[in-house]
Structure formats: C-alpha cells, structure tokens
XYZ file of C-alpha atoms in Angstrom:
727
model
C 0.000 0.000 0.000
C 1.239 3.564 -0.519
C 3.222 4.553 2.550
C 2.854 8.263 1.869
C -0.575 8.357 3.459
C -2.945 6.118 5.399
C -5.275 5.131 2.590
C -7.113 1.922 3.375
C -7.275 -1.091 1.123
C -10.580 -2.843 0.640
C -9.701 -5.317 3.355
C -10.804 -5.239 7.004
C -8.217 -4.637 9.696
C -7.662 -7.275 12.361
C -6.878 -6.705 16.029
C -3.209 -6.552 16.818
C -1.367 -8.862 19.153
C 1.865 -8.437 21.030
C 4.892 -10.643 20.639
C 6.551 -11.948 23.807
C 9.594 -9.947 24.880
C 12.775 -11.955 25.332
C 15.546 -10.477 27.529
C 17.971 -13.336 26.805
C 19.542 -11.512 23.884
C 20.314 -8.506 26.094
C 22.001 -10.647 28.717
C 24.026 -12.525 26.122
C 25.115 -9.261 24.487
C 26.388 -7.838 27.780
C 28.305 -11.049 28.426
C 29.925 -10.915 24.980
C 30.873 -7.258 25.390
C 32.392 -7.831 28.806
C 34.335 -10.873 27.617
C 35.710 -8.995 24.631
C 36.789 -6.068 26.767
C 38.476 -8.327 29.316
C 40.347 -10.262 26.647
C 41.657 -7.145 24.946
C 42.538 -5.411 28.207
C 44.781 -8.310 29.022
C 46.977 -7.550 26.012
C 49.595 -4.867 26.089
C 48.731 -1.665 24.261
C 49.773 1.963 24.289
C 48.281 4.203 26.953
C 45.021 5.971 26.116
C 45.516 9.308 24.425
C 43.464 12.489 24.295
C 40.601 12.226 21.813
C 40.853 14.474 18.775
C 38.603 17.529 18.414
C 35.826 17.264 15.843
C 34.717 20.159 13.629
C 31.208 20.520 12.244
C 29.695 22.856 9.655
C 25.955 22.200 10.049
C 25.601 25.429 12.057
C 26.753 27.472 9.006
C 30.323 27.807 10.245
C 33.158 25.401 11.031
C 33.155 24.936 14.811
C 34.541 22.469 17.333
C 31.892 20.484 19.181
C 32.852 22.015 22.542
C 32.111 25.497 21.131
C 28.505 24.736 20.127
C 25.719 25.165 22.733
C 23.504 22.238 21.800
C 23.266 18.535 21.060
C 25.481 18.187 17.985
C 27.204 15.015 16.791
C 29.177 13.615 13.892
C 28.930 10.160 12.281
C 32.435 9.620 10.940
C 33.630 7.793 7.839
C 34.896 5.024 10.126
C 31.390 4.652 11.621
C 29.892 4.469 8.127
C 32.452 1.862 7.020
C 31.660 -0.344 10.024
C 27.906 -0.083 9.592
C 27.908 -0.805 5.856
C 29.721 -4.067 6.487
C 26.404 -5.147 8.015
C 23.749 -3.144 6.148
C 23.414 -0.483 3.444
C 20.257 0.906 5.095
C 20.884 4.627 5.870
C 18.025 4.744 8.390
C 19.540 1.855 10.348
C 22.798 3.827 10.562
C 20.985 6.881 11.948
C 19.018 4.775 14.432
C 22.265 3.256 15.690
C 24.252 6.507 15.878
C 21.719 9.239 16.753
C 20.128 9.010 20.241
C 16.732 10.529 19.406
C 16.228 8.849 16.014
C 13.401 6.286 15.722
C 14.051 2.654 14.655
C 14.461 1.892 10.968
C 11.445 0.476 9.140
C 13.787 -1.567 6.895
C 11.738 -0.389 3.908
C 12.007 2.152 1.102
C 9.858 4.406 3.262
C 11.241 6.389 6.176
C 7.762 7.486 7.253
C 7.621 7.408 11.051
C 11.404 7.616 11.424
C 11.343 10.903 13.318
C 14.018 12.728 15.289
C 12.927 13.674 18.804
C 9.276 13.173 17.893
C 9.374 15.477 14.858
C 10.667 15.576 11.294
C 14.337 16.137 10.536
C 15.665 18.218 7.659
C 17.794 15.919 5.485
C 20.559 17.602 3.481
C 23.200 16.486 0.995
C 26.077 18.964 1.058
C 23.522 21.524 2.212
C 20.969 20.678 -0.526
C 17.495 19.923 0.942
C 16.378 16.332 0.320
C 13.145 16.401 2.323
C 9.810 17.610 0.936
C 7.804 19.249 3.753
C 5.095 20.524 1.369
C 4.132 16.896 0.531
C 5.972 14.725 2.965
C 5.796 11.257 1.485
C 8.269 9.486 3.743
C 10.517 8.366 0.904
C 13.370 10.860 1.279
C 15.744 8.594 3.232
C 17.464 7.036 0.180
C 19.274 9.713 -1.825
C 22.972 8.730 -1.945
C 25.253 5.703 -1.804
C 27.147 5.468 1.524
C 30.432 5.128 -0.390
C 30.387 8.815 -1.375
C 29.851 10.049 2.195
C 32.671 11.548 4.264
C 30.636 12.219 7.417
C 27.113 12.983 8.642
C 26.548 15.970 10.904
C 23.507 15.840 13.194
C 21.965 18.764 15.057
C 19.288 17.351 17.375
C 16.388 19.646 18.200
C 14.613 22.442 16.363
C 16.906 24.685 14.332
C 16.604 27.418 11.730
C 20.285 27.408 10.745
C 19.630 25.561 7.472
C 16.161 26.858 6.664
C 12.693 25.376 6.810
C 11.789 21.865 7.822
C 14.188 21.277 10.733
C 11.519 21.043 13.442
C 13.200 17.940 14.883
C 16.785 18.644 13.817
C 19.251 18.699 10.947
C 20.961 15.687 9.339
C 23.537 16.968 6.852
C 25.323 14.342 4.749
C 28.742 15.653 3.659
C 30.246 14.008 0.578
C 33.888 13.122 0.121
C 36.558 15.399 -1.299
C 40.102 14.370 -2.308
C 42.690 15.679 0.164
C 45.884 13.834 -0.872
C 47.895 14.675 -3.967
C 47.871 12.065 -6.720
C 45.352 9.524 -7.988
C 43.666 6.898 -5.832
C 41.121 4.291 -6.849
C 38.911 1.954 -4.848
C 36.937 -1.107 -5.931
C 34.286 -2.589 -3.665
C 32.385 -5.902 -3.959
C 29.817 -7.286 -1.515
C 27.902 -10.573 -1.428
C 25.126 -11.278 1.047
C 22.854 -14.185 1.898
C 20.629 -15.599 4.617
C 21.128 -19.165 3.373
C 17.354 -19.451 3.171
C 14.755 -18.578 0.560
C 15.050 -15.649 -1.830
C 17.746 -13.796 0.139
C 20.838 -13.182 -1.984
C 22.352 -9.693 -2.351
C 25.309 -8.105 -4.100
C 26.921 -4.709 -4.546
C 29.715 -3.337 -6.719
C 31.273 0.109 -6.620
C 34.153 2.033 -8.155
C 35.625 5.217 -6.640
C 38.195 7.499 -8.311
C 39.897 10.333 -6.435
C 42.435 12.701 -7.911
C 44.064 15.839 -6.571
C 46.630 18.012 -8.315
C 48.396 20.540 -6.114
C 49.286 22.563 -9.188
C 52.599 24.063 -10.116
C 54.043 27.291 -11.316
C 51.711 27.382 -14.324
C 48.540 25.733 -13.008
C 46.072 25.952 -10.118
C 45.291 23.101 -7.702
C 42.266 21.057 -8.683
C 40.570 17.849 -7.569
C 38.031 15.364 -8.856
C 36.000 12.554 -7.326
C 33.900 10.083 -9.334
C 31.816 7.173 -8.083
C 29.603 4.581 -9.769
C 27.863 1.845 -7.805
C 25.044 -0.679 -8.065
C 23.238 -2.745 -5.434
C 20.728 -5.586 -5.669
C 19.047 -7.485 -2.851
C 16.237 -10.017 -2.786
C 13.301 -9.928 -0.395
C 14.966 -11.927 2.383
C 13.433 -13.800 5.309
C 12.645 -13.096 8.948
C 14.013 -14.967 11.947
C 11.559 -17.814 11.356
C 12.542 -18.249 7.710
C 9.358 -16.628 6.362
C 9.719 -14.381 3.287
C 9.651 -10.685 4.148
C 7.043 -8.357 2.680
C 7.926 -6.061 -0.205
C 8.010 -2.208 -0.125
C 11.721 -2.603 0.578
C 14.702 -1.689 -1.572
C 15.360 -4.163 -4.381
C 17.889 -2.398 -6.601
C 19.739 0.918 -6.480
C 22.353 2.751 -8.521
C 24.354 5.905 -7.919
C 26.471 8.109 -10.198
C 28.387 10.861 -8.434
C 30.830 13.529 -9.593
C 32.498 16.311 -7.654
C 35.170 18.570 -9.145
C 36.821 21.678 -7.770
C 39.570 24.145 -8.533
C 41.370 26.600 -6.259
C 42.457 30.103 -7.198
C 44.454 31.446 -4.293
C 41.965 31.967 -1.443
C 39.028 31.081 -3.697
C 37.541 27.738 -4.660
C 34.947 26.829 -7.286
C 33.257 23.437 -6.997
C 30.543 21.526 -8.838
C 28.727 18.461 -7.514
C 26.311 16.174 -9.392
C 24.596 13.161 -7.832
C 22.054 10.864 -9.494
C 20.498 8.156 -7.316
C 17.924 5.520 -8.337
C 16.170 3.124 -5.978
C 13.649 0.517 -7.119
C 11.291 -1.823 -5.310
C 10.031 -5.253 -6.389
C 8.162 -5.945 -9.631
C 8.303 -9.747 -9.348
C 6.808 -10.324 -5.884
C 3.419 -9.673 -4.280
C 2.561 -9.401 -0.606
C 0.581 -11.996 1.326
C -1.415 -10.399 4.193
C -0.543 -11.475 7.711
C -2.758 -11.758 10.765
C -2.308 -9.331 13.628
C -4.639 -11.324 15.863
C -2.398 -14.405 15.748
C 0.944 -12.587 15.374
C 1.528 -13.832 11.820
C 3.486 -11.182 9.882
C 2.849 -10.068 6.319
C 4.949 -12.077 3.851
C 5.407 -12.196 0.080
C 5.540 -14.658 -2.763
C 6.607 -14.687 -6.414
C 4.140 -12.917 -8.690
C 3.497 -9.915 -10.895
C 1.628 -7.016 -9.265
C -0.983 -5.129 -11.271
C 0.974 -1.905 -10.849
C 4.477 -0.661 -11.524
C 7.320 -1.236 -9.083
C 7.897 1.440 -6.426
C 10.877 3.665 -7.133
C 12.844 6.760 -6.129
C 14.615 9.096 -8.556
C 16.794 11.826 -7.042
C 19.019 14.352 -8.844
C 21.094 16.839 -6.850
C 23.311 19.463 -8.494
C 25.217 22.317 -6.896
C 27.732 24.969 -7.894
C 29.619 26.456 -4.951
C 32.057 29.329 -4.623
C 34.052 30.042 -1.475
C 36.520 32.764 -0.543
C 38.623 32.265 2.574
C 39.643 35.918 2.906
C 36.909 38.249 1.720
C 36.915 41.466 3.774
C 38.565 39.561 6.606
C 36.016 36.738 6.592
C 35.067 33.542 4.813
C 32.345 33.796 2.168
C 30.323 30.998 0.599
C 27.696 31.033 -2.157
C 25.949 27.858 -3.321
C 23.467 27.552 -6.182
C 21.635 24.219 -6.158
C 18.882 22.216 -7.832
C 17.201 19.017 -6.720
C 14.635 16.930 -8.606
C 12.772 14.200 -6.742
C 10.257 11.534 -7.794
C 8.852 8.821 -5.557
C 6.396 6.252 -6.909
C 4.527 4.164 -4.342
C 2.964 0.729 -4.428
C -0.498 0.564 -5.950
C -3.600 -1.484 -5.423
C -7.336 -1.324 -4.833
C -7.047 1.757 -2.655
C -10.324 3.150 -1.329
C -9.285 6.758 -1.883
C -8.523 6.136 -5.574
C -11.935 4.703 -6.515
C -14.014 6.662 -9.058
C -17.294 5.292 -10.426
C -16.911 7.369 -13.594
C -13.751 5.419 -14.475
C -14.513 1.883 -13.231
C -16.854 0.082 -10.829
C -15.980 0.973 -7.237
C -13.681 -1.666 -5.820
C -12.083 -2.592 -9.135
C -9.886 0.423 -9.978
C -6.151 -0.207 -9.504
C -3.996 2.905 -9.238
C -0.834 4.185 -7.600
C 0.538 7.584 -6.689
C 3.775 9.469 -7.281
C 5.155 12.502 -5.469
C 7.150 14.930 -7.619
C 9.195 17.763 -6.112
C 11.513 20.119 -7.956
C 13.652 22.551 -5.979
C 16.235 25.181 -6.711
C 17.796 27.674 -4.401
C 20.660 29.821 -3.258
C 22.535 29.603 0.022
C 25.030 32.289 0.970
C 26.966 33.119 4.112
C 29.831 35.261 5.342
C 31.676 34.494 8.576
C 33.810 37.305 10.015
C 35.860 36.550 13.145
C 37.145 39.266 15.508
C 34.647 41.809 14.249
C 35.972 44.944 15.945
C 36.531 42.967 19.132
C 38.671 39.925 19.754
C 36.452 36.863 20.146
C 33.398 38.439 18.472
C 32.256 36.622 15.328
C 29.506 37.545 12.875
C 27.788 35.052 10.573
C 25.328 36.496 8.101
C 23.798 35.574 4.774
C 20.729 35.098 2.626
C 18.899 31.895 1.635
C 16.432 31.459 -1.207
C 14.345 28.358 -1.878
C 11.878 27.703 -4.690
C 9.943 24.423 -4.419
C 7.172 22.999 -6.615
C 5.624 19.790 -5.263
C 2.672 17.715 -6.453
C 1.225 14.210 -6.278
C -0.458 12.402 -9.171
C -2.033 9.022 -9.825
C 0.099 7.342 -12.453
C -2.354 4.781 -13.861
C -5.206 7.186 -14.605
C -3.291 10.464 -14.914
C -5.360 12.206 -12.227
C -4.002 14.940 -10.009
C -4.285 14.108 -6.315
C -2.302 17.064 -4.992
C -2.173 20.093 -7.306
C 1.192 21.768 -7.938
C 2.230 23.668 -4.810
C 4.480 26.606 -5.682
C 6.485 27.632 -2.635
C 9.012 30.429 -2.311
C 11.097 31.224 0.767
C 13.454 34.186 1.227
C 15.358 34.427 4.476
C 18.166 36.776 5.529
C 19.873 35.701 8.737
C 22.521 36.905 11.159
C 24.275 35.344 14.111
C 26.678 36.814 16.649
C 29.023 34.722 18.731
C 31.333 35.925 21.466
C 34.029 33.838 23.085
C 35.813 35.018 26.214
C 38.028 32.421 27.849
C 35.876 29.459 28.931
C 32.582 31.069 27.863
C 30.982 31.042 24.410
C 27.676 32.869 23.868
C 25.744 32.740 20.611
C 22.529 34.353 19.413
C 20.873 34.468 16.008
C 17.862 35.710 14.083
C 16.407 34.409 10.835
C 13.753 36.448 9.036
C 11.619 33.997 7.030
C 9.331 35.292 4.278
C 7.304 32.562 2.563
C 4.687 32.410 -0.172
C 2.557 29.456 -1.284
C 0.615 29.645 -4.561
C -1.904 27.050 -5.749
C -4.053 27.152 -8.887
C -7.748 26.247 -8.897
C -8.269 22.463 -8.822
C -10.735 19.660 -8.073
C -10.279 16.945 -5.484
C -10.726 13.247 -6.266
C -14.144 11.623 -6.441
C -13.585 10.116 -2.987
C -13.608 13.668 -1.576
C -16.633 14.674 -3.634
C -14.877 16.261 -6.625
C -14.844 19.492 -4.634
C -13.785 22.600 -6.538
C -11.172 24.577 -4.631
C -10.408 28.085 -5.784
C -6.709 28.782 -6.137
C -4.976 31.457 -4.206
C -1.932 32.534 -2.306
C -0.854 32.313 1.318
C 1.996 34.334 2.745
C 3.762 33.983 6.057
C 6.411 35.976 7.850
C 8.207 34.563 10.844
C 11.297 35.631 12.748
C 12.938 32.572 14.268
C 15.427 33.070 17.057
C 18.221 31.199 18.778
C 20.225 31.895 21.916
C 22.666 29.727 23.806
C 25.846 29.560 25.785
C 28.442 26.992 26.759
C 30.887 27.120 29.694
C 34.072 25.058 29.785
C 35.297 24.249 33.293
C 39.033 24.793 32.995
C 41.129 21.712 32.313
C 38.688 19.305 33.906
C 37.240 18.384 30.514
C 33.727 19.331 31.636
C 31.454 21.772 29.865
C 27.805 22.706 30.266
C 25.397 24.396 27.912
C 21.942 25.905 27.787
C 20.143 26.802 24.584
C 16.903 28.072 23.125
C 16.227 27.413 19.450
C 13.255 27.876 17.200
C 12.540 25.820 14.106
C 10.230 26.781 11.262
C 8.415 24.877 8.558
C 5.161 24.544 6.653
C 2.619 21.841 7.459
C 2.074 19.091 4.907
C 0.089 21.380 2.595
C -0.511 18.591 0.095
C -2.193 16.417 2.704
C -4.469 19.320 3.653
C -5.409 20.450 0.153
C -6.041 17.020 -1.366
C -8.637 16.182 1.312
C -10.872 19.281 1.019
C -14.508 18.126 1.030
C -16.458 21.342 1.596
C -17.671 23.208 -1.474
C -16.729 26.818 -2.195
C -13.411 26.609 -0.394
C -10.357 28.586 -1.465
C -6.695 28.206 -0.705
C -6.715 31.608 0.959
C -9.416 30.497 3.434
C -7.608 27.403 4.668
C -6.109 28.622 7.932
C -4.491 25.205 8.418
C -1.692 26.423 6.131
C -0.253 28.565 8.924
C 3.398 27.669 9.573
C 4.749 25.403 12.298
C 7.044 27.115 14.807
C 8.794 24.831 17.284
C 10.454 26.232 20.398
C 13.168 24.009 21.848
C 14.697 24.517 25.316
C 17.679 22.367 26.232
C 20.359 22.040 28.888
C 23.246 19.596 28.869
C 26.722 18.702 30.030
C 29.717 17.115 28.333
C 32.938 15.623 29.596
C 35.940 14.970 27.439
C 38.833 13.148 29.079
C 41.785 11.003 28.142
C 40.057 8.375 26.048
C 36.594 9.007 27.497
C 33.645 11.172 26.494
C 30.278 11.641 28.141
C 27.333 13.764 27.028
C 23.945 14.328 28.642
C 21.061 16.575 27.666
C 17.480 17.237 28.686
C 15.121 19.044 26.331
C 11.578 20.286 25.922
C 10.114 21.379 22.591
C 6.667 22.817 22.009
C 4.663 23.999 19.018
C 1.350 25.735 19.647
C 0.179 25.007 16.102
C 1.676 21.632 15.322
C 0.973 19.192 12.520
C -0.442 15.904 13.747
C -1.654 13.234 11.309
C -4.750 11.426 12.580
C -6.234 8.353 10.866
C -9.931 7.615 11.198
C -11.688 4.853 9.217
C -8.564 4.458 7.126
C -8.459 8.123 6.050
C -5.745 10.516 7.150
C -6.429 14.095 8.227
C -4.040 16.730 9.491
C -4.915 18.396 12.772
C -3.328 21.670 13.850
C -3.001 21.056 17.565
C -0.276 21.772 20.138
C 2.539 19.239 20.417
C 4.984 19.009 23.308
C 7.964 16.678 23.418
C 10.233 16.072 26.383
C 13.272 13.852 26.403
C 16.619 12.882 27.827
C 19.672 11.592 25.953
C 22.887 10.126 27.404
C 25.880 8.940 25.391
C 29.272 7.689 26.557
C 32.423 6.310 24.992
C 35.472 4.855 26.732
C 38.710 3.644 25.198
C 40.193 1.037 27.534
C 43.420 0.948 25.544
C 44.529 1.379 21.950
C 42.792 -1.894 21.061
C 39.442 -1.730 22.884
C 36.680 0.872 22.874
C 33.227 0.682 24.488
C 30.251 2.945 23.872
C 26.665 3.265 24.998
C 23.616 5.445 24.378
C 20.278 5.793 26.127
C 17.409 7.926 24.797
C 13.923 8.498 26.166
C 11.332 10.507 24.232
C 7.915 11.452 25.583
C 5.617 13.425 23.305
C 2.062 14.574 23.919
C -0.627 16.238 21.861
C -4.338 17.060 21.975
C -7.313 15.352 20.358
C -8.593 18.686 19.019
C -7.729 22.389 19.177
C -8.336 23.778 22.651
C -8.233 20.369 24.322
C -5.639 19.279 26.929
C -2.464 17.438 25.923
C -3.793 14.047 27.013
C -2.713 11.960 23.995
C 0.727 10.430 23.631
C 2.477 10.875 20.305
C 2.185 7.704 18.277
C 4.576 5.679 16.158
C 4.080 8.063 13.231
C 6.014 10.671 15.202
C 8.222 9.218 17.905
C 10.182 6.072 18.589
C 10.361 3.965 21.746
C 12.979 4.323 24.456
C 16.202 2.718 23.338
C 19.516 1.470 24.686
C 22.508 1.049 22.380
C 25.712 -0.727 23.426
C 28.839 -1.302 21.392
C 32.331 -2.769 21.672
C 35.164 -2.400 19.175
C 38.462 -4.176 19.419
C 41.513 -4.648 17.206
C 44.466 -7.017 17.058
C 47.108 -4.733 15.611
C 46.420 -3.075 12.279
C 45.453 -6.259 10.417
C 42.175 -7.191 12.144
C 39.352 -5.389 13.912
C 35.853 -6.311 15.005
C 32.775 -4.558 16.340
C 29.688 -5.796 18.169
C 26.597 -3.582 18.438
C 23.481 -4.191 20.487
C 20.228 -2.311 19.858
C 17.533 -2.684 22.494
C 14.130 -1.038 21.925
C 11.929 -1.069 25.000
C 8.240 -2.087 24.920
C 5.792 0.790 24.624
C 2.058 1.231 25.145
C 0.295 4.426 24.168
C -3.273 5.790 24.221
C -4.894 2.630 25.530
C -8.650 3.132 25.635
C -8.444 6.391 23.636
C -10.523 6.835 20.459
C -10.978 9.509 17.833
C -13.724 9.521 15.214
C -14.691 5.988 16.175
C -11.163 4.642 15.671
C -9.018 3.315 18.490
C -5.730 5.149 18.989
C -4.221 2.375 21.115
C -0.662 1.328 20.268
C 1.258 -1.629 21.625
C 4.881 -2.460 20.909
C 6.533 -5.557 22.367
C 10.118 -4.354 22.069
C 13.052 -6.268 20.671
C 16.810 -6.639 20.927
C 19.183 -7.368 18.060
C 22.941 -7.893 17.825
C 25.075 -7.000 14.816
C 28.674 -8.065 14.216
C 31.191 -6.475 11.854
C 34.773 -7.660 11.296
C 37.476 -6.655 8.818
C 40.877 -7.958 7.813
C 43.570 -5.970 6.013
C 45.636 -8.073 3.609
C 48.019 -7.453 0.758
C 45.130 -8.089 -1.628
C 42.769 -5.597 -0.053
C 40.431 -5.306 2.911
C 38.047 -8.165 3.609
C 34.932 -7.720 5.715
C 32.291 -9.920 7.304
C 29.051 -8.474 8.613
C 26.274 -10.335 10.392
C 22.973 -8.541 10.868
C 20.721 -9.898 13.645
C 23.434 -12.260 14.850
C 21.112 -14.251 17.132
C 18.437 -14.552 14.397
C 15.887 -12.785 16.552
C 12.232 -13.034 15.477
C 10.523 -9.674 15.845
C 8.016 -7.260 14.355
C 9.424 -3.853 13.467
C 8.417 -0.930 15.670
C 6.251 0.929 13.174
C 4.809 -2.293 11.743
C 3.558 -3.366 15.161
C 2.780 -0.103 16.926
C 1.062 1.997 14.221
C -2.543 2.161 15.416
C -3.986 2.311 11.879
C -2.024 -0.713 10.706
C -3.726 -3.559 8.856
C -2.871 -7.151 7.994
C -1.147 -5.773 4.894
C 1.592 -3.907 6.779
C 2.315 -6.128 9.778
C 6.008 -6.285 8.916
C 8.607 -8.585 10.450
C 12.253 -7.624 10.823
C 15.076 -9.182 8.841
C 16.563 -12.411 10.168
C 20.243 -13.292 10.395
C 22.021 -11.975 7.295
C 25.644 -12.648 6.310
C 27.562 -10.180 4.138
C 31.070 -10.788 2.790
C 32.818 -7.740 1.355
C 36.103 -6.938 -0.340
C 37.604 -3.557 -1.076
C 40.944 -2.660 -2.572
C 42.527 0.795 -2.689
C 45.252 1.438 -5.216
C-alpha cells in the first residue's frame, strides 16, 4: 500500500497482538561485550591518548563540538564503514548513531522515522532532500554510503539551514580528495541468509584525484563514483519471506570537481540516485490477531514497481579571505520523484472510471527545488572573540502528487518560495561562548484552482496565495570548566516549517473553499529549550542533555476509518539523551547510548495534551551498546546491540470511532562487523541480527492504523562478505 498516506485497502483490519519480549539476547550481548573487553585489556597496548577535536559545519560555520551550545554530533567515515559491512540501510545507521532517532522500518519508506518526535531536515552537502510541502516518507534514500565523508547531526529544532528542521538537521557531507595524486577503490559485496530468496550483491568504483598545481597551473581535484546494489526480499528470523516495499535495486552516479584560485575555490557536484522496489513479488497479508506477519511470494503485481529518482546538483564558490572573513555562495537544484505501491485503494476509486472496488492505481510525489545559500563568517569583528555570521537563503519548491495509472491529479502543484536573511553573533571570552541568532523567514505558497478526487466529492477549490512571515530566534551559551574536561550548555532554538500542505489540500470536502481560506496552512514554529553537560577526558567522552520542545500550532496526522487528516493542535515533546564512549586501551573501545522521548498532543484544538504521540512521530525508548576491538592493524571487530523497549500508548483512547491504542513488544538485536587488512585488499564480514531474533518492526507493530497488509517482520540473520581494494 502507498506509505505516503494512510489510505485503506478494501480489506478489514484485524486486532493486533503483542509478541513476547525476550531479555535473553540482552544478557548474552552484555556477556559478549564484557568478555571482549576483558580479553583485549589483558593484552599490552599503548596508553590511552586524548581524543581528537571534531569540527562541524551544520551550524553554518566550522566549529569544534565544545564550542557549540547544543546537542550536535558527527557520524564519521569510520562509523559508516563499520555499519555498511552489516547493512546499506541509511536509516539503520541513523538509528544506531543518533540518540533521538526512531528505529528503521527496513523499507524504502522512512515514514515514522522521526528525530525527537518530529521531522528532521535531510541535506546532501547543504541541498534539501526532504519535501515538507508533501511529505511522502521516501526521502531517506538519496545517496550511496560510499560517497559520504561524514554525517553531521543537530538534534532539536533549528533554523540554521532553513525550513523543515523542526526535529533537527541531518547533513550528509560528501567526500573530497585531500591527498595529492590519484587513488582508486573497488568494492564488492555478497550477502545471503542461506534461506529462501535472500541473496544480495553490490559493486562500486571510486576514483579520487588531486593536483596541487605548479608554477603554471592551479590546484584542482576530482572525485567520481559509480555503484550498483541488488538485494532479494529476504526472510525473517523464522525463515518466512519478508514483505515487499523494501529496496530491491539501487544505482548511484556521483561527480564532484573543484579548482582553487588562491583563497578562492569553485566546486561543482552532481549526484544521481535511483532506488527501485520489487516488480516480481506480491505481498501476502498477515494476521495481527495471531501474530503472523505479512509475507510475500513470487508474482506480478498489477501496478508498476515502487521507485525513487533523485538528482542533486550544486555549484559552490568560497573565498577564505573576503573582507577579513570567509564567504560561501551555493546555487543548487534538486529533482525528486517517488512512486509508491499501488492497489485497490479506497481513496482512488471513481465510479466514472470503473466500478468501485475494481480500480487499480498508484501515486507518485514529484518535487523540484532550486535555491541559493550564501553566508559570510567574520571573526574578531571589531573585538577579539566576536564573530559575525550572516547571509541570505532562497528556496523555490514545486511539489505535487499524481495518480500514475489514470493520470489524475491528487495534490495540485504547490508553488512555494522562501526568502530568508539571517545573522548570528558569537562571542568567546576564555571558557565562555555565547551565541545568538535571528532568521527572518518570508514565505509564499501559490496554488491554482483544482478539483479533489471523487472520494472527496470532486470538490472545486479556488486557487490562491498564502503568505507567512516569521522571525525565528536562537540563543545559547556553553561554559568550559578549565582543564577538567567538563562543559555545560543551555540553549533556546526555534525551528520553522510549513505543514504538509498537500495532505491538507487534497482532502478538502467542503464546497466553495479557497486556498486563501484554509487557515491550516499557517506555519509550524517549534520552540526548543535544552540544557546539557559534556565531559571529554583522556580516552573518554560523556554527554547528557534534557530538552523540551513545544509547538502551539503543530501538525499531527490522525487516521480515522482508514483516512488521514491533518490536525493543527499543540505538540509538546520532552526527552533525555545520554551517550558515553570509553577507550580502555589502543585496542578496545566501548560505547553506549540511552534515549527516552515522551511526546504529547491534543485530540482537538483547545483540548488538553492528554494523547501520547504515536509511532508516526516518535520512537520507543532505546539502549545502544557497542564494543570495538583490534588485534594490531590487520584485524578489527565490532559488536553492536540495539535494544528497543516495549511501549504502550493511548490505551482506551478513540478519535472519530477509531481506536488510537498502540502496543509495541520491544526487541533486541545484535550486529557483528569484522574486517581484515591483507596485501590483496580489505576483507569484511558483517552479520545482521546475529542471534536470528524473530521480531516485528516498531512501526509495523505499533502503528494504530495498521492492517494485515503492513504487519512487517524484521530481517533475520544476514551474512555479508565484502572486499575492497585501494590502489
């Protein structure tokens, strides 16, 4: 079924049932981690050394983590390499590395994979990849992990990168050659579950070249990547075939080239990513009452295969010494298409085209963006330690949703324009850093006159224009306690974004409505308060934060009788996040993360916040544990445990005759990744779900509007052998 919205199939839903929770995997994981640490600690190794400082750019300026008042983290290239030995799923990487990120659905869709109970703004080198005007939940796959240098994550509402970051910012930074000369890499992966239709393979080629120039030429660099991936449906822990709606094949072509002219640099980046679902398998409904998950079998569906098509292009100019500061101007374009699974969807029926109950159709979201991002960072502006960051952002976005089989328009073209000047001042005096900023957002949404689908009564909606003006603010400070390694911060940040205008406009039922009359198009403003502390010692780091975010006019999707509607009600999210890392010696490192998210909303405007946020918005509490160890430079291994706690929400609560109750049984999985460096290249072995745990995924089990069609099981034990050679 299309995952972009809760349309119901012509099948009745069955009551859900909970799976028994098994703590044995958690106990075994702790035993394995302790044994590994003890064994490695017994070997001689150099003394722990001070951890290196990490710089991030997601806040529109290159800053060390201990200079940023907020919850900011970096997923390094080493983290990405370790994770992709086990899985190529980008959402699984985020769930493992980011405390407040919800569990992966293991599907093409990332719907329900929120950050701190809200949506995150996904970026590729600063280019927006998310589509807040018609959020279809298919924006998670947009680049091959092989082209990624690091991922910067700002948790909590932020306006630093523009609209859409009500839950945070996830900026994927692509690679750039840094060493002179030519380097090439070839990668091959083979995967299997030794059961059913479960084989997988991947091939990739990476070329990096950098010329430092000479007396008659300027330095320049080039990076090229081409990769392809294919994976079959796979099986769960019981050997049952998994349902479709997952990634079947993908391909990526990437090119980045740059040239330097003294203090200036000119760079172009082009990325084309394709992701396709299954066209040779059909789903077999499960049974929530008995705990039988949805499966699949060989067959040809009556609709085209799901797919994603993403094109991102940018031209960037930087100047490291313009009027005493660093200037950056980026012109970008992004084209996005996401086609969803089809079927006998209730919403798509139209008696003028075919008898009701017989019309097969499927939808596709199309979003085309272009924009300009500019900034100028001037340190020591008239006063030592005073830094100014200022700039102007422009975004033009046209989004729509159509039905591909019949050519009907479901969501009319939404023409959105955003213009936002911004300024930020930062002052550093000894151990104290204080930062404050203001972003002046001016937005305009234009929609032509259109008719809704027959399901909504073929209502005629008069086109019009809606404008909004919002000043979003930020203020924070961080204090470093001498040489103790401790620091503490407090921050206030506002995030800004439109509601899902497409979801609102496509469901208009009342006659004589106009776009200008629909007050539900007012923007979402999220206010995030946060305090935290960090400790950075010799080989050890610890971070803790407590936050509260609130939006008086939120955007909550409510499903009643299989139909989704957007309610503009207050939303409040509270949470705590704790992360720690300890290097026992040069060979052994341990890490752990705990995150608890508690969100509440109202059943209607003016009502108390007596409903818990559901699986569409927030994830369950989670505990992540990891151990990495190495025997010299030739061999290393990593064991990761992910434990998602059981969750019950809104028991006994109803809305529009539909129960809002959610029940999640929880699950624990172990993943193992090992690599060997040889004269013939680097070999890797990854094992996903090492203990072959049988479980239902969080969203598949907890989503209160779920049916027998989307009762999805998680992937069983999966072996992946990889080989990569650099030359």
